[in-house]
PDB file of C-alpha atoms and ligand atoms in Angstrom:
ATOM      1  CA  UNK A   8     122.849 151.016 117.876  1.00 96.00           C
ATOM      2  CA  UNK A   9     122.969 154.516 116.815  1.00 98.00           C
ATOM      3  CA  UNK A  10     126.476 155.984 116.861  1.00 98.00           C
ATOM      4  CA  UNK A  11     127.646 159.495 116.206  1.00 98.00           C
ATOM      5  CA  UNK A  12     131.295 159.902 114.708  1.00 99.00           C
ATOM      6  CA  UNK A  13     133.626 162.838 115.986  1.00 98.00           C
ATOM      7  CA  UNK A  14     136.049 164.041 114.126  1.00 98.00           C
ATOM      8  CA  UNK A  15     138.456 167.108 113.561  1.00 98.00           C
ATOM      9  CA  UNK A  16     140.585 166.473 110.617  1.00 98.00           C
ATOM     10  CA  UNK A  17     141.650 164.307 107.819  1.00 97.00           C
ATOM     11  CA  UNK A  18     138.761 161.611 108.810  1.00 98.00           C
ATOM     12  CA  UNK A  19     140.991 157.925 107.585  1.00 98.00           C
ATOM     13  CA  UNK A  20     139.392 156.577 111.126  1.00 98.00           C
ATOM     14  CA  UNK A  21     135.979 157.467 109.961  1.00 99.00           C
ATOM     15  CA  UNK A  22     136.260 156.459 106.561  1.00 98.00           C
ATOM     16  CA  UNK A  23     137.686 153.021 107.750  1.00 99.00           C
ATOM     17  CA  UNK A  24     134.594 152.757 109.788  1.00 99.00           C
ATOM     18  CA  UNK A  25     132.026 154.449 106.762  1.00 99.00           C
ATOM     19  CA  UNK A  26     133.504 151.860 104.115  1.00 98.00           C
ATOM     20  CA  UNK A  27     132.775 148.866 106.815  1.00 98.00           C
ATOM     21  CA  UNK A  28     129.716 150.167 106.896  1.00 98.00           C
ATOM     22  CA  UNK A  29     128.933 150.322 102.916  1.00 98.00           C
ATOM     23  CA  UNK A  30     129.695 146.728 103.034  1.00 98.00           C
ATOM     24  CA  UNK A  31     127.700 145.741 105.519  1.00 98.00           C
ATOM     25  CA  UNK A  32     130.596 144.847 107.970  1.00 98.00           C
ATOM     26  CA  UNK A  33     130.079 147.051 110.443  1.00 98.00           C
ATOM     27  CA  UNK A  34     127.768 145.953 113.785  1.00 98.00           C
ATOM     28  CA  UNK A  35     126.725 149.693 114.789  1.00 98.00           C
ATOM     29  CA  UNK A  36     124.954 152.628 112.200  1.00 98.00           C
ATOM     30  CA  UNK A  37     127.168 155.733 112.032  1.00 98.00           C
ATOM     31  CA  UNK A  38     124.044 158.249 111.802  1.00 98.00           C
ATOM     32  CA  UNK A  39     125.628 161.112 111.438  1.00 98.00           C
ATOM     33  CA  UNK A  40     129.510 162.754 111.786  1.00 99.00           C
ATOM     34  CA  UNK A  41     130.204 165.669 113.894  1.00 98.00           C
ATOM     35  CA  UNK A  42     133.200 167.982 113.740  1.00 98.00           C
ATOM     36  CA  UNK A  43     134.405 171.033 115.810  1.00 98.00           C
ATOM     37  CA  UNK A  44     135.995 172.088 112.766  1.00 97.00           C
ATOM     38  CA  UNK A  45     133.548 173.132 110.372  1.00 97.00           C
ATOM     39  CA  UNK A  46     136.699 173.005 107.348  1.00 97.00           C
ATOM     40  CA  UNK A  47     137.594 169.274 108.329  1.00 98.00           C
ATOM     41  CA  UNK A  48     138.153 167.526 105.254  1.00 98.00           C
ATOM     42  CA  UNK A  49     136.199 164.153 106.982  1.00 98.00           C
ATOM     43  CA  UNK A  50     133.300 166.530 106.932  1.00 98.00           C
ATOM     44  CA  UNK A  51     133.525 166.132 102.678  1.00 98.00           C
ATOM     45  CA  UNK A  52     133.823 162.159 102.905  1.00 98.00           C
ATOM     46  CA  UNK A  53     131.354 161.357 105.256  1.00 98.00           C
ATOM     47  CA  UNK A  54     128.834 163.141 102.959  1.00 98.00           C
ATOM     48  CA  UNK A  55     130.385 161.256  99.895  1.00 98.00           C
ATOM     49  CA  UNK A  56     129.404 158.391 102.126  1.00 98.00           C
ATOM     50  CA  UNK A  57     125.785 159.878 102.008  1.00 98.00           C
ATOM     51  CA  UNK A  58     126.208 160.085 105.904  1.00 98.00           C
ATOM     52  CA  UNK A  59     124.711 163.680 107.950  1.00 98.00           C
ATOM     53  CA  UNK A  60     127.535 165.914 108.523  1.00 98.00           C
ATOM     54  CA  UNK A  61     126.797 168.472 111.510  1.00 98.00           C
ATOM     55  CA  UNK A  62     129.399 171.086 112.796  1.00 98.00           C
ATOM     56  CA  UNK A  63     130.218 173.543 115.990  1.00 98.00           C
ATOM     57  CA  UNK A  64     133.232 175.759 116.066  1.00 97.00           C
ATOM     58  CA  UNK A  65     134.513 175.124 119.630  1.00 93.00           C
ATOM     59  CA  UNK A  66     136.026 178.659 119.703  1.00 92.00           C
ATOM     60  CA  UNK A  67     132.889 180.519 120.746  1.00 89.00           C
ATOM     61  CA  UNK A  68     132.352 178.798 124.313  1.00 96.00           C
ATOM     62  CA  UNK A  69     133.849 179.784 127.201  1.00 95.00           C
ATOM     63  CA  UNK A  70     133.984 176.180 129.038  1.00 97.00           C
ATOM     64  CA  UNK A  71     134.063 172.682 127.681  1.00 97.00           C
ATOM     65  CA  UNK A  72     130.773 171.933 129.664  1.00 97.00           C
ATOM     66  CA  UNK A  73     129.447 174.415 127.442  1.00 98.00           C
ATOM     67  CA  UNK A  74     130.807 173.383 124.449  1.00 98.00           C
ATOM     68  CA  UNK A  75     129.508 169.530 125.136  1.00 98.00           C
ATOM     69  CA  UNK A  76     126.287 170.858 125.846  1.00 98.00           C
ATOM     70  CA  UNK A  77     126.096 172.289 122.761  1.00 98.00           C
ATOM     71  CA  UNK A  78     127.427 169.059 120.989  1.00 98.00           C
ATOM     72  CA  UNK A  79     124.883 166.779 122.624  1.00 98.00           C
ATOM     73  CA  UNK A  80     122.168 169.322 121.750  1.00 98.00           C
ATOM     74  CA  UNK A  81     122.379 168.911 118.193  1.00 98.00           C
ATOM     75  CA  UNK A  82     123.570 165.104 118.404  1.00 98.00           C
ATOM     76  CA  UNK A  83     120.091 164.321 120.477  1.00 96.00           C
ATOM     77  CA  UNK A  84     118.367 164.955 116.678  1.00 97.00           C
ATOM     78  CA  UNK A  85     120.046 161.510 115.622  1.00 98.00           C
ATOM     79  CA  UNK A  86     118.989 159.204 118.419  1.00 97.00           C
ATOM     80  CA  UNK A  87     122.441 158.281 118.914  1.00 98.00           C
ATOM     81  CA  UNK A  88     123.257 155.672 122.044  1.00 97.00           C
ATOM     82  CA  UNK A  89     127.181 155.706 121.641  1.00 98.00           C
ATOM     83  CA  UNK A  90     130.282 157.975 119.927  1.00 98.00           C
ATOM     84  CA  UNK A  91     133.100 156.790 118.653  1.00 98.00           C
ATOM     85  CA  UNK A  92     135.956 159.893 118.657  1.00 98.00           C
ATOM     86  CA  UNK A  93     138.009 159.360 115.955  1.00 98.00           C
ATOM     87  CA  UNK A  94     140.331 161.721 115.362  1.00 98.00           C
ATOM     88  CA  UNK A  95     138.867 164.098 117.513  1.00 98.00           C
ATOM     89  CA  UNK A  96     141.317 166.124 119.218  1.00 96.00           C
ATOM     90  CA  UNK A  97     139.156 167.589 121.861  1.00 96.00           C
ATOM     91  CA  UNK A  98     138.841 166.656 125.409  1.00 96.00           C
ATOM     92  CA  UNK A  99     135.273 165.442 126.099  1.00 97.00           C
ATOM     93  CA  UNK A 100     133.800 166.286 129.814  1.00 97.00           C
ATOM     94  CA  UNK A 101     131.687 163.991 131.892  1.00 97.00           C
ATOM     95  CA  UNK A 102     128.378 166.360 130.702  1.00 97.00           C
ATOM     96  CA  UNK A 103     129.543 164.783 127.404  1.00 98.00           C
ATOM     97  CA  UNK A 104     130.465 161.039 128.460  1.00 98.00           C
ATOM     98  CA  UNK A 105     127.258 161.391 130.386  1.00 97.00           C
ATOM     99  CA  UNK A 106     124.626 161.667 127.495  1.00 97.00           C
ATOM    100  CA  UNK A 107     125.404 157.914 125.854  1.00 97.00           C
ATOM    101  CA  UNK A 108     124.304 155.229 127.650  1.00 91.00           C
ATOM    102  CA  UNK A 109     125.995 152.792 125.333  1.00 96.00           C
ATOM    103  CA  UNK A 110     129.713 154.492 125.959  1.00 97.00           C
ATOM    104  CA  UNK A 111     132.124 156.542 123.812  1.00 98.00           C
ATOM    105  CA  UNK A 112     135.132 154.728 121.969  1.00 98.00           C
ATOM    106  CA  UNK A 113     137.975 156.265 121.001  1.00 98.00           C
ATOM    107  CA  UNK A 114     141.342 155.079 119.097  1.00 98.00           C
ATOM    108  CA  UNK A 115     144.602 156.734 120.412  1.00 98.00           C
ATOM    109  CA  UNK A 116     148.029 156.161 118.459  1.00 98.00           C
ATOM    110  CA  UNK A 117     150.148 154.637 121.076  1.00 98.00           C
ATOM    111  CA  UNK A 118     150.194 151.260 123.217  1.00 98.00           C
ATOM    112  CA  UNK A 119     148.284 152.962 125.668  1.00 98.00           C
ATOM    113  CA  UNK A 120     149.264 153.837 128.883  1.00 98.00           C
ATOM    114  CA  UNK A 121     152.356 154.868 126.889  1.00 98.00           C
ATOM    115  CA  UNK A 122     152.641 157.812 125.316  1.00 98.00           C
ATOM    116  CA  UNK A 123     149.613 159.480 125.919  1.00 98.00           C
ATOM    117  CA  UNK A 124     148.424 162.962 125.192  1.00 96.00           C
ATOM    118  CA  UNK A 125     148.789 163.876 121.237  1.00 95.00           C
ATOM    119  CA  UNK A 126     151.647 163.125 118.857  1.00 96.00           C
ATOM    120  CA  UNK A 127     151.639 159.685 120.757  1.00 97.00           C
ATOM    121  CA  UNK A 128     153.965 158.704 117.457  1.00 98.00           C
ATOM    122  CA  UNK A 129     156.303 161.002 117.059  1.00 98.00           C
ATOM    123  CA  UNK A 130     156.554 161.039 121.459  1.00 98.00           C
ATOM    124  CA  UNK A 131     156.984 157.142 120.945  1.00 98.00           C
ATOM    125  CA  UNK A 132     159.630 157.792 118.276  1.00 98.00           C
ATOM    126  CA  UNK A 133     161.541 160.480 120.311  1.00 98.00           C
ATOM    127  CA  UNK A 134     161.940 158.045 123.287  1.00 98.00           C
ATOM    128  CA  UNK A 135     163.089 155.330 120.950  1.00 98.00           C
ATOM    129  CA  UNK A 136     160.282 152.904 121.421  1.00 98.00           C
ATOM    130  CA  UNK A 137     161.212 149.638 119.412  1.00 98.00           C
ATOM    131  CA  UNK A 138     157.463 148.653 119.412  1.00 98.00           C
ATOM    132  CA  UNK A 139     154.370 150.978 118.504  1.00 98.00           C
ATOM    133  CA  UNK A 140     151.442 150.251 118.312  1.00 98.00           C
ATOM    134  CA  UNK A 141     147.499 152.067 118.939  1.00 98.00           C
ATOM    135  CA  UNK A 142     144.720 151.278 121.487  1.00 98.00           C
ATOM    136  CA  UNK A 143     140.937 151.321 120.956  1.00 98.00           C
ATOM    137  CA  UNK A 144     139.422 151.887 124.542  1.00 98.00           C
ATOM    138  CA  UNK A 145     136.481 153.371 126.138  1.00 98.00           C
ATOM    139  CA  UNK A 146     136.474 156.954 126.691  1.00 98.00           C
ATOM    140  CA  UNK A 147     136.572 157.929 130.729  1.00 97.00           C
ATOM    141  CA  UNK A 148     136.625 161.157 132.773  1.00 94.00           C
ATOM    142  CA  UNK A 149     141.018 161.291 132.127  1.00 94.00           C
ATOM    143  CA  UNK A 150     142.652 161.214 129.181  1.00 94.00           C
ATOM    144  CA  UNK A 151     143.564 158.293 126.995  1.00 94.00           C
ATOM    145  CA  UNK A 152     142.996 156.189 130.345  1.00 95.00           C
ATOM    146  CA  UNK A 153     139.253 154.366 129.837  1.00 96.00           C
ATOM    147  CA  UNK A 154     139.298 150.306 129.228  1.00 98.00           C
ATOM    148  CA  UNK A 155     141.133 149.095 126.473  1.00 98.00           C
ATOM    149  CA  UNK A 156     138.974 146.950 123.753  1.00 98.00           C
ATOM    150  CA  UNK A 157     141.674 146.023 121.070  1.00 98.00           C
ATOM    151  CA  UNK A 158     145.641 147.001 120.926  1.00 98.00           C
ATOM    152  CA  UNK A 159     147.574 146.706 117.653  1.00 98.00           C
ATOM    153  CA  UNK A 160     151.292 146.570 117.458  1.00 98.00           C
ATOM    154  CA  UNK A 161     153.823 146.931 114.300  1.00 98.00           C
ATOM    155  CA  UNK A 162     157.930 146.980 115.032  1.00 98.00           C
ATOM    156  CA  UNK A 163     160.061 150.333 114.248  1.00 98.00           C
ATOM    157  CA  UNK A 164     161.740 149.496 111.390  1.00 97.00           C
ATOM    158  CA  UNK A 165     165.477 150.783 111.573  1.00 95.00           C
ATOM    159  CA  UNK A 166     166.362 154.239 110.310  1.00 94.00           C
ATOM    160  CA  UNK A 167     162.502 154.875 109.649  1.00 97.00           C
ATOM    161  CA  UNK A 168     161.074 158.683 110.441  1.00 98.00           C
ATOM    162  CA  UNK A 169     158.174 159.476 112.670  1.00 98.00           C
ATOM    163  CA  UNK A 170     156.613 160.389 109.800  1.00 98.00           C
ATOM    164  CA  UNK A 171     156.885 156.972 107.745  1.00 98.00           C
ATOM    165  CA  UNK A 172     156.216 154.923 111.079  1.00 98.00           C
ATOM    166  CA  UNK A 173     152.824 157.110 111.659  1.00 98.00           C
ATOM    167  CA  UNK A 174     151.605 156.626 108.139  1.00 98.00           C
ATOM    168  CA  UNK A 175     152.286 152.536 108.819  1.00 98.00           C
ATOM    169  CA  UNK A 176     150.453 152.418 111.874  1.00 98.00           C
ATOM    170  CA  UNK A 177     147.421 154.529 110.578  1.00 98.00           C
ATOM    171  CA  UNK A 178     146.757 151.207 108.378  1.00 98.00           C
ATOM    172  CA  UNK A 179     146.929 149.442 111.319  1.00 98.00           C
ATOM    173  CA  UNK A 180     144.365 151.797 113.297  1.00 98.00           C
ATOM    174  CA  UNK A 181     141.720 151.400 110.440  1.00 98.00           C
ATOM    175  CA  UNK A 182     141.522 147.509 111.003  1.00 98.00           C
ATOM    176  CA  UNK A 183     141.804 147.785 114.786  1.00 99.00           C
ATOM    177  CA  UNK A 184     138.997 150.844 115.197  1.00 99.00           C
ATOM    178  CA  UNK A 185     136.846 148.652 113.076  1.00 99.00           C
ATOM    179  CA  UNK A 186     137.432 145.385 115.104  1.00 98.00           C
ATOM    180  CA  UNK A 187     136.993 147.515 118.467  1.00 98.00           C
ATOM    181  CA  UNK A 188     133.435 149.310 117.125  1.00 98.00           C
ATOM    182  CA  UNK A 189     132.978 145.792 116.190  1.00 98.00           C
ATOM    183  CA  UNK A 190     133.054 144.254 119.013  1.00 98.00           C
ATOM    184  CA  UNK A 191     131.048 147.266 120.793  1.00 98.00           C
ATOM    185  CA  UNK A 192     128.266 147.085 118.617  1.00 98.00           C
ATOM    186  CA  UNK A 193     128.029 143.326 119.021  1.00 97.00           C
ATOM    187  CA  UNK A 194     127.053 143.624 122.505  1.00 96.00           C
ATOM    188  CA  UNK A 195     130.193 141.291 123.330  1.00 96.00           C
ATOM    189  CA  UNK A 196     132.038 143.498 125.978  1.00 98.00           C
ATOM    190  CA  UNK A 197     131.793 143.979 129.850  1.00 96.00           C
ATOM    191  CA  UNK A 198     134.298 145.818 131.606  1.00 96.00           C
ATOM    192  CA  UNK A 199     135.458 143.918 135.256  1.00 96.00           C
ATOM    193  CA  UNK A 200     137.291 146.712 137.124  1.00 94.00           C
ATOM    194  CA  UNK A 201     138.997 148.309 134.486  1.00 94.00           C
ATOM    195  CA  UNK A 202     139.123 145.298 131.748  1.00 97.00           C
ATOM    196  CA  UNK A 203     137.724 144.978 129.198  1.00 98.00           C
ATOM    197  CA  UNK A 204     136.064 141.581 128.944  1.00 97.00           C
ATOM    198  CA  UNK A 205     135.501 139.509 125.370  1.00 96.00           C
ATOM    199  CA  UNK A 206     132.283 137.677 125.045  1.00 94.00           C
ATOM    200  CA  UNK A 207     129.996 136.117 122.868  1.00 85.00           C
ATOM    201  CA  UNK A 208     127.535 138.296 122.571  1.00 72.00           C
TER     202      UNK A 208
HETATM  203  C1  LIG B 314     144.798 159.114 114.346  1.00 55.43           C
HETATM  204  O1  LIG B 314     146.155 158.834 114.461  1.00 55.43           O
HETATM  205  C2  LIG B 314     144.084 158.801 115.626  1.00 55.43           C
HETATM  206  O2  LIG B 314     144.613 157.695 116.311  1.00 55.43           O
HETATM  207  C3  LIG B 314     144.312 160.039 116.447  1.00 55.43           C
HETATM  208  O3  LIG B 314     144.226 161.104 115.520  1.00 55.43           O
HETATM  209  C4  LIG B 314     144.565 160.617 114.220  1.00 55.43           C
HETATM  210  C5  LIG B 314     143.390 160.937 113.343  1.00 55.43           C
HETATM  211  O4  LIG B 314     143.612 160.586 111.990  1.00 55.43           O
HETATM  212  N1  LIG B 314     143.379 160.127 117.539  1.00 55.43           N
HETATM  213  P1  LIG B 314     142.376 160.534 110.995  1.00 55.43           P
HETATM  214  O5  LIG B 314     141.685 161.902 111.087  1.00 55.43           O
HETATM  215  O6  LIG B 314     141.460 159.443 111.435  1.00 55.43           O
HETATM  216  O7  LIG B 314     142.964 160.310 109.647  1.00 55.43           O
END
C-alpha cells in the first residue's frame, strides 16, 4: 500500500517511519511527504530519505474543505490508498478522510481519550497525570477520537518538567507509530464497533 505522510514540523514521527522503511521494516511505502508548512524542517529529511516532498500553505483557503481538496489534488499524483498524520497539526475534514480507502492513522501524545486536543503533554503534566503515555488510532470525523491501534505508556518520573517527560515519550511514539503503521499495512486490523481488532493477517 501506498501511503502519503503529513507533516507540519520537526518530522521525528516520519523519520521513525522513513528509517523503518530504509531497512526494510516497514509493511506500507511512504511515497511521498506532504506538509502545510512549506519551511517544515521534515520537509529536508524526507528528501535526505530520497522520499517526494510536496507542500500547500494552508493560509490561502478560506475553508478546510477547500484546503483538503487541494491536498488530495496533488496527493492523487502518488497513488496513495492511506495517510498516516504525523505531526500534522491540522484538522482533516471528511472530504479529506473520504479520498483513502485504506484509512488515515494518526499518533496523538496522550493515552487517548485523555488529554486530547494539542499539548496533550504538557495538559497531562498540568493535571498531574502519574502515567503518560501516546495512542496510534485511526483518524475519524472528531478529533483524536477514531479506533485506537497501539497505546504506549512510560511513568512521570518525580520532579521531571513537561519538557523532559515530552522528549521521553517522543522515543516511545517512534516505536509505537511504527508498530501501529505496522500492523495497518499488514492487513491485520478490523475495527468491531469502535475496536480495533488484532489479526493475523
Ligand atoms: C508528536 O508529539 C506527535 O504525537 C504530535 O505532534 C508531535 C510531532 O512531533 N501529533 P514530530 O514532528 O513527529 O517530531
Amino acid at each position: 500500500m501506498n501511503v502519503a505522510i503529513l507533516v507540519s514540523g520537526r518530522g521525528s514521527n516520519m523519520a521513525a517511519l522513513l528509517q523503518a522503511h530504509s531497512k526494510g521494516d516497514l509493511a506500507v511505502n511512504p511515497a511521498v511527504v506532504f506538509s502545510n508548512k512549506p519551511e517544515a524542517p521534515a520537509l529536508a529529511t524526507a528528501r535526505d530519505f530520497g522520499i517526494p516532498v510536496e507542500s500547500i500553505h494552508h493560509k490561502t483557503f478560506s475553508s478546510r474543505q477547500d484546503y483538503d481538496r487541494a491536498v488530495i489534488d496533488c496527493l492523487s499524483r502518488y497513488d496513495v490508498q492511506g495517510a498516516v498524520l504525523a505531526g500534522y497539526m491540522r484538522i482533516v475534514t471528511p472530504v479529506f478522510l473520504d479520498a483513502f480507502p485504506k484509512g488515515v492513522v494518526n499518533i496523538h501524545p496522550s493515552l487517548l481519550p485523555s488529554f486530547r486536543g494539542v499539548d496533550g503533554v504538557q495538559q497531562a503534566w498540568d493535571y498531574g497525570a502519574k502515567v503518560v503515555g501516546c495512542t496510534v488510532h485511526f483518524v475519524n470525523a472528531e478529533v483524536d477520537d477514531g479506533p485506537i491501534i497501539v497505546q504506549k505508556s512510560i511513568d512521570v518520573m518525580p520532579d521531571e518538567t513537561a519538557a523532559a517527560l515530552g522528549s521521553r515519550l517522543l522515543d516511545i511514539e517512534h516505536k509505537a507509530i511504527v508498530e501501529g503503521v505496522n500492523l495497518w499495512g499488514e492487513g491485520r486490523l478490523s475495527i468491531v464497533g469502535r475496536r480495533v481488532v488484532v489479526g493475523s493477517g
